[in-house]
């Protein structure tokens, strides 16, 4: 068994363009939008920015963790097809939890380096808001009075039943292991928000974002689909969560665990 992690280095493999949607709050402006449609949106925009015709794409590689719609089985295929990629081009979905984005580029690099393809379309998409409330034992019905077993897909994903702990406990374990204090955590959080707010205010992030509006995606031979924003929202142009967070304000928040570093 190798003692080191996975590593790849590629020669003459290039990233031509990159773009993302705004990152908005949980249950926010994009809460009713399917991850597939968010993926289609950025796929079309990435191809346009790169100046690469969709017909020249040889491989579609997508990443997603949690199902966010009933057609999620087809997420990689639909992202490719509605971006204009030919039907003959293979599409795959990758899941490596938090490392999924890195894995997408690694697999694209390997395919290009090995000659499997010359141009790959790489798309990661996720919606925490649309994580389902699911019951996996419902197919045979429920007995009267028996628990139905519905659980929050997202909440359950934050807990590893093998280790018997959740992500919050993991972070607390790391804080103890590396001697990270509550004050250091608050300072890091405050600095991170300050940098995000400054980058947003200066327009530094604008170039990497494609605004999301209500629109229809039409492609010859396929049923139309698209994005429909809810309520009075007509356009989502920027990340919504970054805000000024002074250290003294963060210090007044109650920790999740007594003596812990997270609030």
Tab-separated table of N, CA and C in Angstrom, residues 85-151:
chain	number	residue	atom	x	y	z
A	85	UNK	N	-23.152	19.204	-26.540
A	85	UNK	CA	-22.174	18.139	-26.801
A	85	UNK	C	-22.874	17.000	-27.553
A	86	UNK	N	-22.251	16.438	-28.579
A	86	UNK	CA	-22.885	15.363	-29.348
A	86	UNK	C	-23.294	14.175	-28.484
A	87	UNK	N	-24.361	13.524	-28.902
A	87	UNK	CA	-24.912	12.394	-28.155
A	87	UNK	C	-23.919	11.244	-28.038
A	88	UNK	N	-23.008	11.116	-29.002
A	88	UNK	CA	-22.058	10.004	-29.005
A	88	UNK	C	-20.960	10.156	-27.957
A	89	UNK	N	-20.824	11.346	-27.394
A	89	UNK	CA	-19.743	11.611	-26.440
A	89	UNK	C	-20.093	11.036	-25.065
A	90	UNK	N	-19.207	10.262	-24.444
A	90	UNK	CA	-19.499	9.677	-23.131
A	90	UNK	C	-19.530	10.725	-22.027
A	91	UNK	N	-20.339	10.439	-21.012
A	91	UNK	CA	-20.453	11.331	-19.852
A	91	UNK	C	-20.407	10.487	-18.596
A	92	UNK	N	-19.753	11.009	-17.562
A	92	UNK	CA	-19.588	10.260	-16.316
A	92	UNK	C	-19.790	11.198	-15.131
A	93	UNK	N	-20.270	10.628	-14.012
A	93	UNK	CA	-20.413	11.407	-12.784
A	93	UNK	C	-19.433	10.874	-11.743
A	94	UNK	N	-18.714	11.785	-11.105
A	94	UNK	CA	-17.685	11.451	-10.123
A	94	UNK	C	-18.140	11.917	-8.744
A	95	UNK	N	-17.859	11.117	-7.719
A	95	UNK	CA	-18.169	11.515	-6.343
A	95	UNK	C	-16.995	11.168	-5.461
A	96	UNK	N	-16.298	12.195	-4.993
A	96	UNK	CA	-15.199	11.990	-4.056
A	96	UNK	C	-15.391	12.927	-2.861
A	97	UNK	N	-16.624	13.086	-2.463
A	97	UNK	CA	-17.032	13.946	-1.354
A	97	UNK	C	-16.395	15.325	-1.529
A	98	UNK	N	-15.682	15.836	-0.533
A	98	UNK	CA	-15.151	17.200	-0.611
A	98	UNK	C	-14.081	17.350	-1.684
A	99	UNK	N	-13.475	16.259	-2.094
A	99	UNK	CA	-12.435	16.326	-3.115
A	99	UNK	C	-12.945	16.101	-4.526
A	100	UNK	N	-14.256	16.142	-4.712
A	100	UNK	CA	-14.834	15.845	-6.022
A	100	UNK	C	-14.316	16.782	-7.106
A	101	UNK	N	-14.242	18.082	-6.808
A	101	UNK	CA	-13.776	19.040	-7.808
A	101	UNK	C	-12.374	18.744	-8.285
A	102	UNK	N	-11.476	18.429	-7.344
A	102	UNK	CA	-10.109	18.070	-7.717
A	102	UNK	C	-10.089	16.803	-8.574
A	103	UNK	N	-10.927	15.849	-8.194
A	103	UNK	CA	-10.958	14.580	-8.923
A	103	UNK	C	-11.435	14.774	-10.361
A	104	UNK	N	-12.354	15.702	-10.571
A	104	UNK	CA	-12.827	15.972	-11.929
A	104	UNK	C	-11.671	16.378	-12.835
A	105	UNK	N	-10.873	17.333	-12.362
A	105	UNK	CA	-9.750	17.803	-13.173
A	105	UNK	C	-8.672	16.723	-13.326
A	106	UNK	N	-8.498	15.918	-12.276
A	106	UNK	CA	-7.510	14.839	-12.362
A	106	UNK	C	-7.914	13.841	-13.439
A	107	UNK	N	-9.185	13.466	-13.445
A	107	UNK	CA	-9.636	12.504	-14.444
A	107	UNK	C	-9.592	13.093	-15.850
A	108	UNK	N	-9.941	14.376	-15.973
A	108	UNK	CA	-9.859	15.022	-17.285
A	108	UNK	C	-8.416	15.043	-17.773
A	109	UNK	N	-7.490	15.382	-16.868
A	109	UNK	CA	-6.078	15.399	-17.232
A	109	UNK	C	-5.583	14.038	-17.667
A	110	UNK	N	-6.006	12.995	-16.946
A	110	UNK	CA	-5.588	11.636	-17.299
A	110	UNK	C	-6.126	11.230	-18.670
A	111	UNK	N	-7.383	11.588	-18.942
A	111	UNK	CA	-7.972	11.225	-20.234
A	111	UNK	C	-7.253	11.924	-21.385
A	112	UNK	N	-6.942	13.208	-21.194
A	112	UNK	CA	-6.249	13.957	-22.246
A	112	UNK	C	-4.821	13.451	-22.413
A	113	UNK	N	-4.128	13.250	-21.290
A	113	UNK	CA	-2.735	12.802	-21.339
A	113	UNK	C	-2.605	11.429	-22.001
A	114	UNK	N	-3.579	10.560	-21.764
A	114	UNK	CA	-3.512	9.200	-22.307
A	114	UNK	C	-4.041	9.100	-23.730
A	115	UNK	N	-4.592	10.202	-24.251
A	115	UNK	CA	-5.104	10.187	-25.612
A	115	UNK	C	-6.534	9.722	-25.746
A	116	UNK	N	-7.214	9.507	-24.614
A	116	UNK	CA	-8.620	9.097	-24.658
A	116	UNK	C	-9.478	10.208	-25.254
A	117	UNK	N	-9.135	11.449	-24.948
A	117	UNK	CA	-9.862	12.585	-25.505
A	117	UNK	C	-8.902	13.747	-25.713
A	118	UNK	N	-9.346	14.713	-26.506
A	118	UNK	CA	-8.555	15.919	-26.733
A	118	UNK	C	-9.116	17.115	-25.976
A	119	UNK	N	-10.421	17.107	-25.734
A	119	UNK	CA	-11.062	18.213	-25.013
A	119	UNK	C	-12.144	17.651	-24.110
A	120	UNK	N	-12.111	18.023	-22.836
A	120	UNK	CA	-13.089	17.538	-21.861
A	120	UNK	C	-13.863	18.711	-21.279
A	121	UNK	N	-15.154	18.510	-21.086
A	121	UNK	CA	-16.001	19.478	-20.394
A	121	UNK	C	-16.157	19.002	-18.959
A	122	UNK	N	-15.718	19.811	-17.997
A	122	UNK	CA	-15.712	19.435	-16.583
A	122	UNK	C	-16.670	20.338	-15.819
A	123	UNK	N	-17.632	19.749	-15.118
A	123	UNK	CA	-18.657	20.527	-14.414
A	123	UNK	C	-18.937	19.907	-13.046
A	124	UNK	N	-18.877	20.717	-11.994
A	124	UNK	CA	-19.301	20.297	-10.665
A	124	UNK	C	-20.551	21.062	-10.283
A	125	UNK	N	-21.518	20.391	-9.681
A	125	UNK	CA	-22.770	21.068	-9.338
A	125	UNK	C	-23.372	20.462	-8.083
A	126	UNK	N	-23.960	21.310	-7.244
A	126	UNK	CA	-24.503	20.850	-5.964
A	126	UNK	C	-25.564	21.827	-5.471
A	127	UNK	N	-26.569	21.303	-4.769
A	127	UNK	CA	-27.564	22.138	-4.103
A	127	UNK	C	-27.880	21.537	-2.746
A	128	UNK	N	-27.382	22.172	-1.683
A	128	UNK	CA	-27.676	21.684	-0.333
A	128	UNK	C	-29.158	21.826	-0.026
A	129	UNK	N	-29.770	22.895	-0.519
A	129	UNK	CA	-31.180	23.139	-0.250
A	129	UNK	C	-32.046	22.002	-0.773
A	130	UNK	N	-31.675	21.443	-1.904
A	130	UNK	CA	-32.502	20.429	-2.552
A	130	UNK	C	-32.127	19.001	-2.158
A	131	UNK	N	-31.255	18.833	-1.167
A	131	UNK	CA	-31.014	17.485	-0.642
A	131	UNK	C	-32.340	16.920	-0.149
A	132	UNK	N	-32.691	15.712	-0.515
A	132	UNK	CA	-34.026	15.207	-0.203
A	132	UNK	C	-34.187	14.716	1.234
A	133	UNK	N	-35.430	14.644	1.649
A	133	UNK	CA	-35.818	13.898	2.848
A	133	UNK	C	-36.245	12.530	2.332
A	134	UNK	N	-35.503	11.493	2.677
A	134	UNK	CA	-35.668	10.212	1.994
A	134	UNK	C	-35.992	9.070	2.945
A	135	UNK	N	-36.660	8.054	2.387
A	135	UNK	CA	-36.905	6.793	3.086
A	135	UNK	C	-36.516	5.675	2.133
A	136	UNK	N	-35.546	4.871	2.517
A	136	UNK	CA	-35.043	3.843	1.622
A	136	UNK	C	-35.742	2.495	1.794
A	137	UNK	N	-36.638	2.389	2.770
A	137	UNK	CA	-37.308	1.113	2.999
A	137	UNK	C	-38.804	1.203	2.709
A	138	UNK	N	-39.193	2.109	1.829
A	138	UNK	CA	-40.612	2.356	1.600
A	138	UNK	C	-41.201	1.500	0.487
A	139	UNK	N	-40.372	0.828	-0.312
A	139	UNK	CA	-40.860	0.169	-1.525
A	139	UNK	C	-41.916	-0.887	-1.239
A	140	UNK	N	-41.824	-1.553	-0.107
A	140	UNK	CA	-42.789	-2.605	0.225
A	140	UNK	C	-43.904	-2.106	1.133
A	141	UNK	N	-43.958	-0.787	1.360
A	141	UNK	CA	-45.025	-0.222	2.166
A	141	UNK	C	-44.668	-0.115	3.636
A	142	UNK	N	-45.604	0.466	4.412
A	142	UNK	CA	-45.391	0.676	5.843
A	142	UNK	C	-46.500	-0.001	6.637
A	143	UNK	N	-46.117	-0.577	7.760
A	143	UNK	CA	-47.110	-1.161	8.651
A	143	UNK	C	-47.741	-0.069	9.498
A	144	UNK	N	-48.994	-0.245	9.830
A	144	UNK	CA	-49.718	0.732	10.623
A	144	UNK	C	-49.019	0.967	11.958
A	145	UNK	N	-48.695	2.220	12.237
A	145	UNK	CA	-48.075	2.586	13.500
A	145	UNK	C	-46.575	2.419	13.553
A	146	UNK	N	-45.992	1.800	12.539
A	146	UNK	CA	-44.542	1.588	12.536
A	146	UNK	C	-43.824	2.850	12.056
A	147	UNK	N	-42.602	3.101	12.537
A	147	UNK	CA	-41.835	4.263	12.061
A	147	UNK	C	-41.620	4.171	10.550
A	148	UNK	N	-41.724	5.304	9.874
A	148	UNK	CA	-41.593	5.299	8.414
A	148	UNK	C	-40.154	5.508	7.960
A	149	UNK	N	-39.281	5.966	8.834
A	149	UNK	CA	-37.860	6.000	8.511
A	149	UNK	C	-37.394	7.106	7.603
A	150	UNK	N	-38.148	8.195	7.496
A	150	UNK	CA	-37.681	9.313	6.688
A	150	UNK	C	-36.535	10.035	7.398
A	151	UNK	N	-35.482	10.350	6.651
A	151	UNK	CA	-34.340	11.064	7.218
A	151	UNK	C	-33.869	12.153	6.261
